[in-house]
mmCIF file of C-alpha atoms in Angstrom:
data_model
loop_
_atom_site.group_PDB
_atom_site.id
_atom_site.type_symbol
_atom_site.label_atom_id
_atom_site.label_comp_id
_atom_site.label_asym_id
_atom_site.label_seq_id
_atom_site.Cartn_x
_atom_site.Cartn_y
_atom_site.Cartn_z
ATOM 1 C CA UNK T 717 -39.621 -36.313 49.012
ATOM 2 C CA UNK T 718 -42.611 -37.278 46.510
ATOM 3 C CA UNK T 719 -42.990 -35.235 43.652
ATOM 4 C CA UNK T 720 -46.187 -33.785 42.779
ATOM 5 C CA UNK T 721 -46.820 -35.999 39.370
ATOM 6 C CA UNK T 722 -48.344 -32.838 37.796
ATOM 7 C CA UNK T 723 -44.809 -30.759 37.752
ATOM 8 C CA UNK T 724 -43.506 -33.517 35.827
ATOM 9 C CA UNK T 725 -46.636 -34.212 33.553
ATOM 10 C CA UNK T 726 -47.563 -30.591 32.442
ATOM 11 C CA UNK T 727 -44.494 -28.365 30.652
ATOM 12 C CA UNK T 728 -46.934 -25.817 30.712
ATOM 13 C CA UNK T 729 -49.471 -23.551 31.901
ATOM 14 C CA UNK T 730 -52.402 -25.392 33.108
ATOM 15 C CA UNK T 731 -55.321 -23.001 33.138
ATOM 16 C CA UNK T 732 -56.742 -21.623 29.843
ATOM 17 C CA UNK T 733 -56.301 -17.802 29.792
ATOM 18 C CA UNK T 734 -59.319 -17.194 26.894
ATOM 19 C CA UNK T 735 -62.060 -15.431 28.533
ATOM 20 C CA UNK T 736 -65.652 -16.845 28.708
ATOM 21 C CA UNK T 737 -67.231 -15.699 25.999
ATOM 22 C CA UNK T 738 -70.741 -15.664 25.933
ATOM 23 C CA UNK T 739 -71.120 -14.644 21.645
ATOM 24 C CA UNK T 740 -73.213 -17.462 20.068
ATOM 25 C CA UNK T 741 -71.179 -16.370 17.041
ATOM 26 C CA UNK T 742 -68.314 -17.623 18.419
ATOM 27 C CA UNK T 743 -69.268 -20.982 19.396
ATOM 28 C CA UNK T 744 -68.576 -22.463 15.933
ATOM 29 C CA UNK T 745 -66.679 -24.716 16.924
ATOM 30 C CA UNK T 746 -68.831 -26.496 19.280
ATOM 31 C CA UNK T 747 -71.016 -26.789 16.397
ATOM 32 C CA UNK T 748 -71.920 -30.467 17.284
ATOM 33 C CA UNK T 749 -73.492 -29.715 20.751
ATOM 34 C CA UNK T 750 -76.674 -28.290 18.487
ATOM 35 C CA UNK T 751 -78.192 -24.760 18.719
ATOM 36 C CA UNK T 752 -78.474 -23.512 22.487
ATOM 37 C CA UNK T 753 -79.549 -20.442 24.271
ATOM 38 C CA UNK T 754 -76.903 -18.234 25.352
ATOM 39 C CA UNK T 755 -75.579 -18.784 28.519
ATOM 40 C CA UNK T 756 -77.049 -17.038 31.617
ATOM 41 C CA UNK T 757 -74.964 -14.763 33.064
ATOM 42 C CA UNK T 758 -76.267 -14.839 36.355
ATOM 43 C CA UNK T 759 -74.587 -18.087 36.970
ATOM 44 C CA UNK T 760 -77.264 -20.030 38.187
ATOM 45 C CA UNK T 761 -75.195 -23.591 38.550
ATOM 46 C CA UNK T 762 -71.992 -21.401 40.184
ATOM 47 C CA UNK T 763 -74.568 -19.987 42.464
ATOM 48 C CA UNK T 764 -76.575 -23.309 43.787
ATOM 49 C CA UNK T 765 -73.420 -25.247 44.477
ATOM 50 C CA UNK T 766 -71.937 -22.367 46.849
ATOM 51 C CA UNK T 767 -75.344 -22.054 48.839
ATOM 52 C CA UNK T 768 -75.872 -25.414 49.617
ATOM 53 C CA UNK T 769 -72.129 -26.451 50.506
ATOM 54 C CA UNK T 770 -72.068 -23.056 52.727
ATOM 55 C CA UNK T 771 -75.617 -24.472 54.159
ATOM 56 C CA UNK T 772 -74.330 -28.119 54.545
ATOM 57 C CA UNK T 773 -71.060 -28.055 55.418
ATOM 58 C CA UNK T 774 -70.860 -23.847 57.089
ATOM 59 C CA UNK T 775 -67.067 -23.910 55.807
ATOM 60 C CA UNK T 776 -64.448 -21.221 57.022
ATOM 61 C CA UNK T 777 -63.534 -20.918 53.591
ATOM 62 C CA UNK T 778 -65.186 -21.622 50.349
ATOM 63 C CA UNK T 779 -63.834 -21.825 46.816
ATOM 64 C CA UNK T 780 -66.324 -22.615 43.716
ATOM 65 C CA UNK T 781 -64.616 -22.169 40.600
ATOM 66 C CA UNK T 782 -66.068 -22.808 37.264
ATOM 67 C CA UNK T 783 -63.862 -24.621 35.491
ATOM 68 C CA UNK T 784 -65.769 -25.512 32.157
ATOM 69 C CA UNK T 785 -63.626 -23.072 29.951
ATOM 70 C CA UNK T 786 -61.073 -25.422 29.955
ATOM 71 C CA UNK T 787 -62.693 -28.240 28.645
ATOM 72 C CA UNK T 788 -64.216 -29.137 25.224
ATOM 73 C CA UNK T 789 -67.522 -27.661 25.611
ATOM 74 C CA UNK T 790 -69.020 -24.168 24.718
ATOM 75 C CA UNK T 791 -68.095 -20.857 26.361
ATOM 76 C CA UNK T 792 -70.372 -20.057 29.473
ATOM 77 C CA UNK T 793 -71.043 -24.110 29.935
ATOM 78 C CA UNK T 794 -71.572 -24.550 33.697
ATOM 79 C CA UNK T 795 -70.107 -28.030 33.654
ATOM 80 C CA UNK T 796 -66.669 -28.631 35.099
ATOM 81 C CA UNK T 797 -66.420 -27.312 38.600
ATOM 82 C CA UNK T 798 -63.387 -27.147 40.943
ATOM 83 C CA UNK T 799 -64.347 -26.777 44.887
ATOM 84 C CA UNK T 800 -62.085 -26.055 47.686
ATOM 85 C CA UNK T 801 -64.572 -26.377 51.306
ATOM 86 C CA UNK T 802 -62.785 -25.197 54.077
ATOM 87 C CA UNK T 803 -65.562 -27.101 56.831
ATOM 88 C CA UNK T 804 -64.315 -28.302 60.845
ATOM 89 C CA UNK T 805 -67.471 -31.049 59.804
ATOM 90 C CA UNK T 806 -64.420 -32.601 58.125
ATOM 91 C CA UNK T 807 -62.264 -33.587 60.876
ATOM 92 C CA UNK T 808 -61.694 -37.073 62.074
ATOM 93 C CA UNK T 809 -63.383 -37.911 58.485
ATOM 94 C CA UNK T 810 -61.649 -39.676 55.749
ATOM 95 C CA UNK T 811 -60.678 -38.224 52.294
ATOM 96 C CA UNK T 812 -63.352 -40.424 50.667
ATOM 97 C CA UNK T 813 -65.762 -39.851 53.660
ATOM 98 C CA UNK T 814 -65.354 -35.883 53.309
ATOM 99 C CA UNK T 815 -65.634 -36.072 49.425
ATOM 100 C CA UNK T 816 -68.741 -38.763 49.538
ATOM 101 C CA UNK T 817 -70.659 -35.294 51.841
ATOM 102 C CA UNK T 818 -70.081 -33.090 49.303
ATOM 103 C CA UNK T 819 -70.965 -35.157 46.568
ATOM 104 C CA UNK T 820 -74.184 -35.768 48.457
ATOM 105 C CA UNK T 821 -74.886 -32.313 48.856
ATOM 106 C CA UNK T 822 -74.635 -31.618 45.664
ATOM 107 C CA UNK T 823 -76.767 -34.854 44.344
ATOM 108 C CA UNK T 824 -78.755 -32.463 42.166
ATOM 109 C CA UNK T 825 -76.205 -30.852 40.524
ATOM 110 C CA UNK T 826 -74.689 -34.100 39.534
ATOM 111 C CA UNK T 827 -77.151 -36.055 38.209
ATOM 112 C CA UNK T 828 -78.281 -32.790 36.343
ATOM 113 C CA UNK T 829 -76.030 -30.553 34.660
ATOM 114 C CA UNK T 830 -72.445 -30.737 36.223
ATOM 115 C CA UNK T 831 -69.783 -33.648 34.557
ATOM 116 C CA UNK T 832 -67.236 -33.229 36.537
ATOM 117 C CA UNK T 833 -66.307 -31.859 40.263
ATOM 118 C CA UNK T 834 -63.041 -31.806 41.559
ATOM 119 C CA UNK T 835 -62.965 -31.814 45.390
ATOM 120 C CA UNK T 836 -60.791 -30.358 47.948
ATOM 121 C CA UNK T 837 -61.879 -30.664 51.302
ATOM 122 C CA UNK T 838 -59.862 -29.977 54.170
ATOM 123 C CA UNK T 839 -60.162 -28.918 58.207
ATOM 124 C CA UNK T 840 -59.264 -25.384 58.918
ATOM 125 C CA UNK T 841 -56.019 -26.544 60.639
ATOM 126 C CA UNK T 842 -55.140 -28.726 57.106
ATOM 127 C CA UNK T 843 -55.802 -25.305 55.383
ATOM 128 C CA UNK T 844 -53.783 -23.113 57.623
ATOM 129 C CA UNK T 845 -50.694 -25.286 57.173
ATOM 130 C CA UNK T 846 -51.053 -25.484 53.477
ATOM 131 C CA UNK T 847 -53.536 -22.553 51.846
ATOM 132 C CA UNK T 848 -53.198 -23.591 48.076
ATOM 133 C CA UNK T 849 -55.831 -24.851 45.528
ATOM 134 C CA UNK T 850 -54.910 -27.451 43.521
ATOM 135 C CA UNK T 851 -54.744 -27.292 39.590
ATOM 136 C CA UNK T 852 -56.880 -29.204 37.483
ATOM 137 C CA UNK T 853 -55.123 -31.273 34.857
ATOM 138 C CA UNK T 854 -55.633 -30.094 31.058
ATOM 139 C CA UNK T 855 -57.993 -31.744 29.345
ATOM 140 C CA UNK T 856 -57.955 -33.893 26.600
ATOM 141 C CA UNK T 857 -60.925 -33.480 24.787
ATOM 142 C CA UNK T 858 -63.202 -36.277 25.913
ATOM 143 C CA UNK T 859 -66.332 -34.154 26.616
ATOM 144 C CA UNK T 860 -66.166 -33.296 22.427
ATOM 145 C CA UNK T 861 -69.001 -35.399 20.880
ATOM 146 C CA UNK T 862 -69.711 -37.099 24.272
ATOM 147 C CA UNK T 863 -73.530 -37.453 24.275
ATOM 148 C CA UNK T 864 -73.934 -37.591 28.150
ATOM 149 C CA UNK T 865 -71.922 -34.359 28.685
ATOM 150 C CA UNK T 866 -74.470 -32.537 25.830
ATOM 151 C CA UNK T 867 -77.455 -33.628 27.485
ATOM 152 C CA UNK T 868 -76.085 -32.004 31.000
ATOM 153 C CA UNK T 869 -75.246 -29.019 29.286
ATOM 154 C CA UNK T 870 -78.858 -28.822 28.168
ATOM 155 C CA UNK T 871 -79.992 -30.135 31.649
ATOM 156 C CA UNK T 872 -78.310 -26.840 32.910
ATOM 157 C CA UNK T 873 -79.250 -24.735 30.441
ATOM 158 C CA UNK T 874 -83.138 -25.636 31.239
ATOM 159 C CA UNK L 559 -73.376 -64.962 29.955
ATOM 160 C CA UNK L 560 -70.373 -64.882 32.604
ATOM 161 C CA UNK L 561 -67.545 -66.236 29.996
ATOM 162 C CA UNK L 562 -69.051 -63.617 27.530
ATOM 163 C CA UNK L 563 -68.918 -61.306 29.673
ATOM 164 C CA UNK L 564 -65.409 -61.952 31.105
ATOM 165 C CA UNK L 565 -63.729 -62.617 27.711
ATOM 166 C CA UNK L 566 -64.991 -59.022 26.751
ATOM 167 C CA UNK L 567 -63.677 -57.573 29.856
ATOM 168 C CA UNK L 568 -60.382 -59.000 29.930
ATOM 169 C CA UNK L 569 -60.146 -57.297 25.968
ATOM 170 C CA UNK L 570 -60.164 -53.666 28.301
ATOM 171 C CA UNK L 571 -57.372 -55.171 30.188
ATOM 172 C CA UNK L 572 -54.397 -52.045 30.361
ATOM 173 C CA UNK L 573 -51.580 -54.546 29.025
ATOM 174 C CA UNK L 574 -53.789 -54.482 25.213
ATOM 175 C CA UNK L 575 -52.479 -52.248 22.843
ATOM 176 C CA UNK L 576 -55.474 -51.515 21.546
ATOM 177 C CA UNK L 577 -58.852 -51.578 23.805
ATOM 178 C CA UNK L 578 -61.544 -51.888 21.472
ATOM 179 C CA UNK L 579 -64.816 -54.831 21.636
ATOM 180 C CA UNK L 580 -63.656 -57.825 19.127
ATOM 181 C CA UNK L 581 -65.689 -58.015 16.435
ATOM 182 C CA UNK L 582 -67.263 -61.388 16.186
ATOM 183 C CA UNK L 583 -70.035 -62.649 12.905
ATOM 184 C CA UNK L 584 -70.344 -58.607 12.432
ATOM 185 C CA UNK L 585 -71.646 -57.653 16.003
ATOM 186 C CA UNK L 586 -69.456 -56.472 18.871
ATOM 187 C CA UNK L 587 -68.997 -59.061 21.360
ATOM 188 C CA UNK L 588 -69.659 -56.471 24.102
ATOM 189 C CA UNK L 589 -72.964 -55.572 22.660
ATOM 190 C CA UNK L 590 -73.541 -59.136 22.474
ATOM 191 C CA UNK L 591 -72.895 -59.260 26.890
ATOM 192 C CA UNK L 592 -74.766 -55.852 26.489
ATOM 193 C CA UNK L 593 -77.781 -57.408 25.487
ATOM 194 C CA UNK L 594 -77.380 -60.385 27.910
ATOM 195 C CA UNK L 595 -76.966 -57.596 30.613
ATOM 196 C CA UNK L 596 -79.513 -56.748 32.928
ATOM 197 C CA UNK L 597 -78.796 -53.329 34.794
ATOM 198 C CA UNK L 598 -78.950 -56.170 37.898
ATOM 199 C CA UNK L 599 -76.425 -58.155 36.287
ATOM 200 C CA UNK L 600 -74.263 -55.545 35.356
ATOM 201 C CA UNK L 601 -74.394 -54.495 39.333
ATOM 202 C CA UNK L 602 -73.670 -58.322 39.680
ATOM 203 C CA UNK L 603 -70.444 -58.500 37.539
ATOM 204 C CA UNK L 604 -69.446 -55.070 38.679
ATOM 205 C CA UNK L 605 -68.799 -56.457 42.064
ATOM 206 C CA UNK L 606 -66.772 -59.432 40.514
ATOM 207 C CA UNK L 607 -64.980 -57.235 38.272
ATOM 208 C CA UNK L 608 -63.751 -54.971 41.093
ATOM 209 C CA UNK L 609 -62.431 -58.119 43.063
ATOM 210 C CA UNK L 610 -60.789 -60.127 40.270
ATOM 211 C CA UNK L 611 -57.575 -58.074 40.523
ATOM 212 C CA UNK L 612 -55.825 -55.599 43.030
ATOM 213 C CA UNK L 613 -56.045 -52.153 41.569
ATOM 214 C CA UNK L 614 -58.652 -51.629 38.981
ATOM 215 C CA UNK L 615 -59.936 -48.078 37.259
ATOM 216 C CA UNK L 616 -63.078 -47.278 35.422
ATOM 217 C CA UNK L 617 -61.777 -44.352 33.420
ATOM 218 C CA UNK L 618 -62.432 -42.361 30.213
ATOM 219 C CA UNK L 619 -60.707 -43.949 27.097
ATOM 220 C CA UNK L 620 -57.379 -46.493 28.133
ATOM 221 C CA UNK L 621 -54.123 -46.029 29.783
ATOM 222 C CA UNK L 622 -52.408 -46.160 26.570
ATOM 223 C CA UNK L 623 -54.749 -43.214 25.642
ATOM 224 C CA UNK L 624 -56.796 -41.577 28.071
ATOM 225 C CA UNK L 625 -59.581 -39.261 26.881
ATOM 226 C CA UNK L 626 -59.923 -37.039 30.084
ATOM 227 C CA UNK L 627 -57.725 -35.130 31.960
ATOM 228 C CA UNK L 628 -58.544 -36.761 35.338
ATOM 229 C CA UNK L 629 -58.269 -40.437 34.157
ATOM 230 C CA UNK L 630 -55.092 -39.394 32.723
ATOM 231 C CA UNK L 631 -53.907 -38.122 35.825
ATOM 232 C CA UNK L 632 -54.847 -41.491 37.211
ATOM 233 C CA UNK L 633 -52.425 -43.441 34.683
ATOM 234 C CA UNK L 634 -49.944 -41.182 34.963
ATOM 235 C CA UNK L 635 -49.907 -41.620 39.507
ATOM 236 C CA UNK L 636 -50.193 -45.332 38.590
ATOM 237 C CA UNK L 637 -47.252 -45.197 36.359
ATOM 238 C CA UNK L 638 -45.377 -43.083 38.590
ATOM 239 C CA UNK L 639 -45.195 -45.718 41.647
ATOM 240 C CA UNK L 640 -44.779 -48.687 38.776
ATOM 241 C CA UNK L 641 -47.697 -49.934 38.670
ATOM 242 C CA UNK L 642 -48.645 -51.286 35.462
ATOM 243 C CA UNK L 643 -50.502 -53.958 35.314
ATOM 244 C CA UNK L 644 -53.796 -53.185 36.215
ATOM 245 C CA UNK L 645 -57.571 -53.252 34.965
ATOM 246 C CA UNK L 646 -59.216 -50.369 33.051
ATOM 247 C CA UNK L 647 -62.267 -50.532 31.676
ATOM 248 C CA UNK L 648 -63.019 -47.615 29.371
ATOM 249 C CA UNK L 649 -66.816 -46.083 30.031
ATOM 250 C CA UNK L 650 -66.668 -44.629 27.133
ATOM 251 C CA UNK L 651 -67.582 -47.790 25.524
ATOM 252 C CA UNK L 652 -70.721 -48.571 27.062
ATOM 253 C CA UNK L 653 -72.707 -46.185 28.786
ATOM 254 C CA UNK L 654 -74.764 -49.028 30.697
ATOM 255 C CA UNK L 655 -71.284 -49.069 32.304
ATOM 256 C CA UNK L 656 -70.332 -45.824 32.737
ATOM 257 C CA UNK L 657 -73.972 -45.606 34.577
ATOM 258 C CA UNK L 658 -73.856 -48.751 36.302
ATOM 259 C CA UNK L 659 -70.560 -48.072 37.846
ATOM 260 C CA UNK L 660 -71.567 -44.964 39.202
ATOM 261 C CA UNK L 661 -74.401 -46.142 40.750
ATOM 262 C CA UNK L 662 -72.275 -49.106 42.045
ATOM 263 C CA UNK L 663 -69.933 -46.948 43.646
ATOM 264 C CA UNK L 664 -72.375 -44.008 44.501
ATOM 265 C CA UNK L 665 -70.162 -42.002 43.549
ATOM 266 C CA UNK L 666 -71.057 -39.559 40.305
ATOM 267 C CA UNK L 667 -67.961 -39.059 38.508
ATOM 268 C CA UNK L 668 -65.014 -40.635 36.403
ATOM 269 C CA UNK L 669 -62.492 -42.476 37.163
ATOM 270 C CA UNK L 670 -62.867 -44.434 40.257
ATOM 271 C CA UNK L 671 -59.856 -46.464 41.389
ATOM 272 C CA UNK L 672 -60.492 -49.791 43.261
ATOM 273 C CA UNK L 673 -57.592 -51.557 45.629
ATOM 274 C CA UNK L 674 -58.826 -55.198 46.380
ATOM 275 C CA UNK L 675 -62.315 -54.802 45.624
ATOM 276 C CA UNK L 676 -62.632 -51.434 48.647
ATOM 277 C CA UNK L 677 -63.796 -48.244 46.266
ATOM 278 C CA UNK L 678 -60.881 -45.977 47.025
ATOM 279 C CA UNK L 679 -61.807 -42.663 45.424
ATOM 280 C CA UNK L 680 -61.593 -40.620 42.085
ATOM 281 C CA UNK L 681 -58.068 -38.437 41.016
ATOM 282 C CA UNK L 682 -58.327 -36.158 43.508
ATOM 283 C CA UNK L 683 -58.079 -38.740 45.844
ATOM 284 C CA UNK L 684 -55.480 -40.738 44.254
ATOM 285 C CA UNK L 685 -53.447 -37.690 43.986
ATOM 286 C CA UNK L 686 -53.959 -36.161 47.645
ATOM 287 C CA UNK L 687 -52.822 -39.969 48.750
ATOM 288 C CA UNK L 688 -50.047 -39.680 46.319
ATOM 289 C CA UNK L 689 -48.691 -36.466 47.520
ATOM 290 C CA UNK L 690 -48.832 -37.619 51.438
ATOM 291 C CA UNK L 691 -47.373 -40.984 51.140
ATOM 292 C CA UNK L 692 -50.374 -42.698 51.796
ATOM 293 C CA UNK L 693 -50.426 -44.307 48.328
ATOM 294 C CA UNK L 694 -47.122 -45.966 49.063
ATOM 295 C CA UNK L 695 -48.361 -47.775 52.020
ATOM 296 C CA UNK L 696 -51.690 -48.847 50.835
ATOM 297 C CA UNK L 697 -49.871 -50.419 47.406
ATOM 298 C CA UNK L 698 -47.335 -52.033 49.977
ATOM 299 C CA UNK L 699 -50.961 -53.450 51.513
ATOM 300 C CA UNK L 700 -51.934 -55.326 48.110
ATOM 301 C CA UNK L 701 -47.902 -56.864 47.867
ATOM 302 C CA UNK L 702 -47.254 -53.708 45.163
ATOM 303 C CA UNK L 703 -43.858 -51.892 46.145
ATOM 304 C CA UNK L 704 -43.837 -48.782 44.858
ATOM 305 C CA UNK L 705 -41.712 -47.859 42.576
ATOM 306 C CA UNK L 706 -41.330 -44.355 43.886
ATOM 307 C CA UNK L 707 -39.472 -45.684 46.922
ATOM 308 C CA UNK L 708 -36.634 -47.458 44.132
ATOM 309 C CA UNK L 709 -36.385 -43.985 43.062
ATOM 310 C CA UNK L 710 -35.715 -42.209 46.298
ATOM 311 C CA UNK L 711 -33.615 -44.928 47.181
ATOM 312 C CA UNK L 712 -31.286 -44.223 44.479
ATOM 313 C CA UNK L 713 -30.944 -40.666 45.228
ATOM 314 C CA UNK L 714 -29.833 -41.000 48.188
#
């Protein structure tokens, strides 16, 4: 039986409890990203990725979670997503095949303002058999001082 | 341009210590094949680079120390089914790279894991193939026997 490599990387909890915060006052320590408008609440980023995968892809099930509190860059960053797409366009498709759709229909939001996706795409019968979303692995800090990851959050902040 | 270009690849190689440009009459040697670099070039020596050995990775900082989450996950599935000796390049280095391999690829995100020059996918990928034995039999495909099937062989 393979092991899942993450129960034997990660001792402990993988998501990040804190709350998104969306005080300027407490963004201190992202200090280096420059001065920035406070995040909109109305989720704008959140919102355009689950519109056009449910108009691409017209999934059975549809996860979008924002996943940008747990990296290294300031609370209410719409960065770091995490997408489950529950779609029967998937079947007889490849992983990379299923991935390389959604990646295309959500061009924009790449080349703009989101870093990173993480992708699980799956038929309805894959999702019956196994209903679970995967966990992202912690990060280590590489989006801190990383120029390309400022100017997205900017991009999205636009 | 090419044995610039090589000799400063092969210094991102995953068996160095330490994956950092040498510094040669005070200017990096990779800035040097930077400058020598057109973006059509770069396209150019991408698809050589992705050929010249089984498995390589573009990832975020090295194997000995990853700087993202994913490309660790990446090292640490690699590790798992023994496979060590394999090219990284680190993007973080030079973002004429970390652009030029996405638009390579097309495919917008770090890493991206190669097996004999075919573009196999990022971590989520990797790990989905890990987790339903598919990895196994596509490492068997380049000569690489896992090292996850010496494992279940002993506890048996």
């Amino acid at each position: 039986m393979l092991v899942n490599c993450y129960s034997l990387m990660l001792p402990s909890v993988l998501r990040c409890a804190r709350p998104i915060s969306s005080h300027p006052a407490l963004t201190r320590p992202f200090a280096h990203f420059g001065p920035h408008m406070d995040p909109d609440p109305s989720r704008p980023v959140q919102r355009a990725i689950t519109t056009k995968l449910t108009d691409a892809l017209k999934p059975d099930h549809l996860e979008v979670h924002n996943e940008s509190h747990m990296h290294a860059v300031p609370p209410g960053s719409e960065s770091h997503f995490r997408v489950l797409v529950v779609s029967s366009k998937f079947e007889g498709l490849p992983l990379i095949q299923r991935h390389r759709l959604v990646n295309e229909t959500l061009k924009e939001e790449l080349s703009s303002c989101v870093h990173a996706l993480a992708i699980q795409a799956k038929t309805p019968e894959q999702w019956q058999s196994n209903p679970t979303v995967a966990k992202s692995p912690p990060c280590m800090g590489g989006s801190k001082g990383d120029h390309t990851v400022e100017e997205k959050l900017k991009a999205g902040r636009e | 341009m090419n044995n610039l270009f090589r000799s400063a690849a092969r210094c991102l190689r995953s068996g160095s210590a330490v994956c950092v440009p040498r510094q040669t009459d005070g200017r990096s040697q990779w800035a040097s094949v930077r400058l020598l670099c057109s973006a059509v070039d770069l396209q150019k020596n991408l698809g050589e680079m992705v050929k010249k050995d089984k498995v390589v990775v573009f990832m975020k900082g090295t194997p000995a120390q990853p700087m993202c989450g994913f490309s660790n996950a990446v090292v640490q599935i690699l590790r798992m089914h023994g496979v060590d000796n394999y090219a990284a390049y680190n993007v973080l280095e030079d973002q004429d790279l970390r652009q030029g391999v996405k638009d390579f690829s097309n495919w917008p995100t770090i890493p991206q894991v190669y097996f004999n020059g075919e573009f196999v996918g990022g971590c989520d990928i990797l790990l989905q193939m890990h987790q339903n034995g598919d990895l196994v039999e596509e490492l068997k495909k380049l000569g690489i026997r896992s090292a996850v099937l010496d494992a279940e062989k002993e506890s048996k």
